[in-house]
Amino acid sequence: MYEMVYNQGVPDPRTASQIFWDGALSHGAEHTRSRPLDVAVHCMPARPGKEGLRTRRAPAPFPQRNRNAGSLLTQGFQNLCDRRPPALPHAWGTLLAMALLLGFLLLLLELCGNTLSVGSRSSTKGTEVLEFELPAENYETKDSYKAGPIGGLFQIVHVFLRVVQPNDFPEDILRKILQKKFDFSTDYEKIIYYEIGVIICAVLGLLFVILMPLVGFCFGLCRCCNKCGGEMHQRQKKNGPFLRKCFAVSLLVISLFISLGIIYGFAANHHLRTQIEKTRKLADSNFKDLRTLLNGAPAQISYILNQYTTTKEKAFSDLDNVKSLLGGGIHEQLRPKVIPALDDIKAMAEAIKETKEALLNVNNTLKELKKSSAQLNTSLSDVKRDLEQSLNDPMCSVPPAAATCDNIRTSLSQLDDNTDMGQLPSLDKPIEKINDILQTNLSSLVQQGYKSFNDIPEMVQNQTTDIISDVKSTLNSIGSDIENIGEQIPIQEQLSNFMGYINDTETYIHRNLPMLEEYDSYRWLGGLVVCCLLTLIVIFYYLGLLCGTCGYDRNATPTRRGCVSNTGGIFLMVGAGVSFLFCWVLMTIVVLTFVVGANVEKLLCEPYQNRKLFQVLDTPYLLNENWKHYLSGMVFNKPDINLTFEQVYSDCKENKGIYSTLKLENSYNISEHLNIQEHAGNISNDFQNMKVNIDNIVLLDEAGRKNLMDFGLSGIDTINYNVYLAEMSKAPTKVNLVSFADDLEVKANRLPHGNLKQSLKNNAQTIRTIHHGQVVPLEQSMSSTYQSIKELQQKSSGLEMKVTNTISSLDSAQDFLTTRISSVIVEESQKYGNTIVGYFERYLQWVKISITEKIAACKPVATALDSAVDVFLCGYITDPMNLFWFGIGKATIFLLPALIFAVKLAKYYRRMDSEDVYDDMENGNIGFHRHHSTQTV
């Protein structure tokens, strides 16, 4: 069946009868909801969940949404739907092209997310979603610390400490110490076992401290007694050059290792000073972040409470717009069933008028044809009579003209009218029946049906005034409850207590930080002296190697060595002497810093990073023998609550809110006071009490129904159109008059000149005139009338069945309104209520999540703790200090082999007092004897 495209009272450009009759061709026995063969359907996009595409309807009395979305595509649909149907021979090809175009447009619509919406839509399905977002706080302090390029050296020290101290963190010992249950007399073995690596290294260092001065003193006395290499005499050996080279290379390599350790010392000393200078900035940054956290929490709570106003305004807007949202939703649910039926009837009313015009047109045309046919018959009779008179001429009795005249006389029977228009019945009676039917204004009755149906939103608005007021009152009461909840949340109380600790800590740090910086300057200067002392020693070694190597002459005897070579040997001996004097002091510094730094790293830094330190602190009854959980006892005075240091630190590290971190639900359970179901249930109950009564909608009264039935019984479909078609398909004459005239003229030319010949030519010309003046117009009129009658026959075929189907569709729509309207009202009321409730469910859920997880996110607390322990103590102090003793200790240890090689090598560079001389004895013996040089050493 068809559906008329209707928008604000402007019909489709096609005539109503064309729409009606074209649609009637594809109408089935029963009018179904899907209507797959609609002609004017499938021109507008359907709402999600509806079948295919929908017909563009008259706009409902509530505003459409997304009116501007995809306007170009909408215009394309409008142009497509406004096209006149194609002519019958090309209909299938055009319809196929339209189907392909519509399929492509549908694909575009699907890809665009169904953003285009034409016609009325149920706002309960397209309601706006409220989005809430808590403003984020910006903090200055970075949550991670990177040492930079020197970090690689720190890792080397860490590896060394893991080798020296591979034992696990002594949790049991630390617990006993904190509980004051540690007895050194019984538990010393555990400490020794854990500290065995540190103890061994410290003992070795102490032995070095003790033995090196003693060895140096003995070595000095021995040298003074010309022992231990103190005698200025070098015995010549065959492997002397090789030993000299080996000693030089070994000393050079060891000096390089000492230099590397010195570089470590300088880098660590400078890095430590640089990081101490950053301490004030680090402290200020952390305190600023903590104050931002404390000051931002009240603002966040106020922001959350203020968002209720936004939610309430949105709900009030929807409540005030109940006409379009709820009423429009009901109207939209009923529309697919009701509007097509009304469109069918409206098109039927227009089709009745168009049918009358078609019948009048055909009837008047038949009258004209009958008149024209009679005139043609008269004209042919006159010509035929004139020809017969002309053939009575005496010449026709004389051969050979007689044969020609006889031939012409025989053909005169062809000059007759070939039609019998007079026998065609008149169409006055069907026209009279149509006129009787048109006395009832069916179009006006249909408009009343439209109005009755389109008044549904207005009726809903009028009947829901009281219930809307009740819902608004409920929403206002919810706002008061939420404000009370905001005042009762203990977050601000906890934060205000925390502010005192922050102020005290900041005052303490700022008071003692200058002292720390002053002491660090002394430390830096001492570290610089230590590194410079080691640098001086290694410089002596380098100078000794340089002078000795460059000034050495292999051809010179030990007593005749050059000044440069002798100076190199002296430098080596000076380096050895300075090493004996100061290496024990350096080792003392290394041992002290090693013992402290290694234990801080292993007992504090590492367990802090792997959180084993928190696990120790979380031991039940550890810090207070009466409290199972110390932290919960401090916060709530309820030590049985499982609140641990590790959990608080982890939650703060993940930037969780203070409510969930400190488990403030044990003090104030917001879930109980912010019961979403309770508040939402109050609103739902108000909507359940909503009563909307819509039971007086009549699509078409009995007068209109009778008018339709009379049209079906008018007999238009019983007219014998074949009689008219058969008569219209005939030629107006039995013979082609032009051909007859041409043949007559040819025959006349065979006759001798005279009146007969001229008379026959004049008759031939008269026949041509009749053909052009009467036959040709009559043929055109008959052809046009044939097409009109053919179309009227096709349109009127099965008229009674079409009317029956239209009435059946009307009854189905009316029954649908009667039986389903109550369930549609309940369904749409529930959707409308759920939309309003959804605003507050979403808001209350957001409030709950924000308060429990986001308000006063305590990441600055974890960052401050990391800054104090991981960054300042471990990163700023411990790591550089450990690198310092590692580098200085490495250099000091290598002083011992360097000292030995320097003393050994000095013999090969210094100028000796005596030397071995080769002599050939008189008794034939070969030997050496000592020769003393006169040169001073």
JSON list of N, CA, C and O in Angstrom, two decimals, residues 559-560 911-915 931-936:
[
{"chain": "A", "resi": 559, "resn": "THR", "atom": "N", "xyz": [125.94, 4.52, 38.61]},
{"chain": "A", "resi": 559, "resn": "THR", "atom": "CA", "xyz": [126.52, 5.68, 39.27]},
{"chain": "A", "resi": 559, "resn": "THR", "atom": "C", "xyz": [126.58, 6.90, 38.37]},
{"chain": "A", "resi": 559, "resn": "THR", "atom": "O", "xyz": [126.91, 7.99, 38.81]},
{"chain": "A", "resi": 560, "resn": "ARG", "atom": "N", "xyz": [126.27, 6.70, 37.08]},
{"chain": "A", "resi": 560, "resn": "ARG", "atom": "CA", "xyz": [126.35, 7.80, 36.13]},
{"chain": "A", "resi": 560, "resn": "ARG", "atom": "C", "xyz": [124.97, 8.14, 35.50]},
{"chain": "A", "resi": 560, "resn": "ARG", "atom": "O", "xyz": [124.90, 8.68, 34.42]},
{"chain": "A", "resi": 911, "resn": "ARG", "atom": "N", "xyz": [120.38, 7.57, 40.99]},
{"chain": "A", "resi": 911, "resn": "ARG", "atom": "CA", "xyz": [121.84, 7.47, 40.80]},
{"chain": "A", "resi": 911, "resn": "ARG", "atom": "C", "xyz": [122.44, 6.82, 42.04]},
{"chain": "A", "resi": 911, "resn": "ARG", "atom": "O", "xyz": [122.21, 7.27, 43.18]},
{"chain": "A", "resi": 912, "resn": "MET", "atom": "N", "xyz": [123.19, 5.74, 41.84]},
{"chain": "A", "resi": 912, "resn": "MET", "atom": "CA", "xyz": [123.74, 4.95, 42.94]},
{"chain": "A", "resi": 912, "resn": "MET", "atom": "C", "xyz": [125.11, 5.50, 43.39]},
{"chain": "A", "resi": 912, "resn": "MET", "atom": "O", "xyz": [125.80, 6.19, 42.63]},
{"chain": "A", "resi": 913, "resn": "ASP", "atom": "N", "xyz": [125.49, 5.15, 44.63]},
{"chain": "A", "resi": 913, "resn": "ASP", "atom": "CA", "xyz": [126.82, 5.53, 45.14]},
{"chain": "A", "resi": 913, "resn": "ASP", "atom": "C", "xyz": [127.91, 4.57, 44.66]},
{"chain": "A", "resi": 913, "resn": "ASP", "atom": "O", "xyz": [129.10, 4.95, 44.54]},
{"chain": "A", "resi": 914, "resn": "SER", "atom": "N", "xyz": [127.53, 3.35, 44.45]},
{"chain": "A", "resi": 914, "resn": "SER", "atom": "CA", "xyz": [128.50, 2.36, 44.00]},
{"chain": "A", "resi": 914, "resn": "SER", "atom": "C", "xyz": [127.85, 1.44, 43.00]},
{"chain": "A", "resi": 914, "resn": "SER", "atom": "O", "xyz": [126.63, 1.38, 42.90]},
{"chain": "A", "resi": 915, "resn": "GLU", "atom": "N", "xyz": [128.72, 0.70, 42.30]},
{"chain": "A", "resi": 915, "resn": "GLU", "atom": "CA", "xyz": [128.19, -0.18, 41.27]},
{"chain": "A", "resi": 915, "resn": "GLU", "atom": "C", "xyz": [129.10, -1.40, 41.13]},
{"chain": "A", "resi": 915, "resn": "GLU", "atom": "O", "xyz": [130.24, -1.39, 41.62]},
{"chain": "A", "resi": 931, "resn": "HIS", "atom": "N", "xyz": [132.86, -0.77, 43.12]},
{"chain": "A", "resi": 931, "resn": "HIS", "atom": "CA", "xyz": [133.59, 0.46, 42.82]},
{"chain": "A", "resi": 931, "resn": "HIS", "atom": "C", "xyz": [132.76, 1.61, 43.35]},
{"chain": "A", "resi": 931, "resn": "HIS", "atom": "O", "xyz": [131.57, 1.74, 43.04]},
{"chain": "A", "resi": 932, "resn": "HIS", "atom": "N", "xyz": [133.41, 2.46, 44.20]},
{"chain": "A", "resi": 932, "resn": "HIS", "atom": "CA", "xyz": [132.71, 3.59, 44.80]},
{"chain": "A", "resi": 932, "resn": "HIS", "atom": "C", "xyz": [132.89, 4.82, 43.92]},
{"chain": "A", "resi": 932, "resn": "HIS", "atom": "O", "xyz": [134.01, 5.15, 43.51]},
{"chain": "A", "resi": 933, "resn": "SER", "atom": "N", "xyz": [131.85, 5.49, 43.71]},
{"chain": "A", "resi": 933, "resn": "SER", "atom": "CA", "xyz": [131.89, 6.71, 42.89]},
{"chain": "A", "resi": 933, "resn": "SER", "atom": "C", "xyz": [132.17, 7.89, 43.79]},
{"chain": "A", "resi": 933, "resn": "SER", "atom": "O", "xyz": [131.81, 7.91, 44.97]},
{"chain": "A", "resi": 934, "resn": "THR", "atom": "N", "xyz": [132.78, 8.86, 43.22]},
{"chain": "A", "resi": 934, "resn": "THR", "atom": "CA", "xyz": [133.06, 10.07, 43.97]},
{"chain": "A", "resi": 934, "resn": "THR", "atom": "C", "xyz": [131.87, 11.04, 43.96]},
{"chain": "A", "resi": 934, "resn": "THR", "atom": "O", "xyz": [131.89, 12.05, 44.66]},
{"chain": "A", "resi": 935, "resn": "GLN", "atom": "N", "xyz": [130.89, 10.72, 43.17]},
{"chain": "A", "resi": 935, "resn": "GLN", "atom": "CA", "xyz": [129.73, 11.60, 43.10]},
{"chain": "A", "resi": 935, "resn": "GLN", "atom": "C", "xyz": [128.83, 11.38, 44.30]},
{"chain": "A", "resi": 935, "resn": "GLN", "atom": "O", "xyz": [128.72, 10.29, 44.83]},
{"chain": "A", "resi": 936, "resn": "THR", "atom": "N", "xyz": [128.25, 12.41, 44.69]},
{"chain": "A", "resi": 936, "resn": "THR", "atom": "CA", "xyz": [127.27, 12.34, 45.79]},
{"chain": "A", "resi": 936, "resn": "THR", "atom": "C", "xyz": [125.92, 11.93, 45.26]},
{"chain": "A", "resi": 936, "resn": "THR", "atom": "O", "xyz": [125.55, 12.23, 44.14]}
]
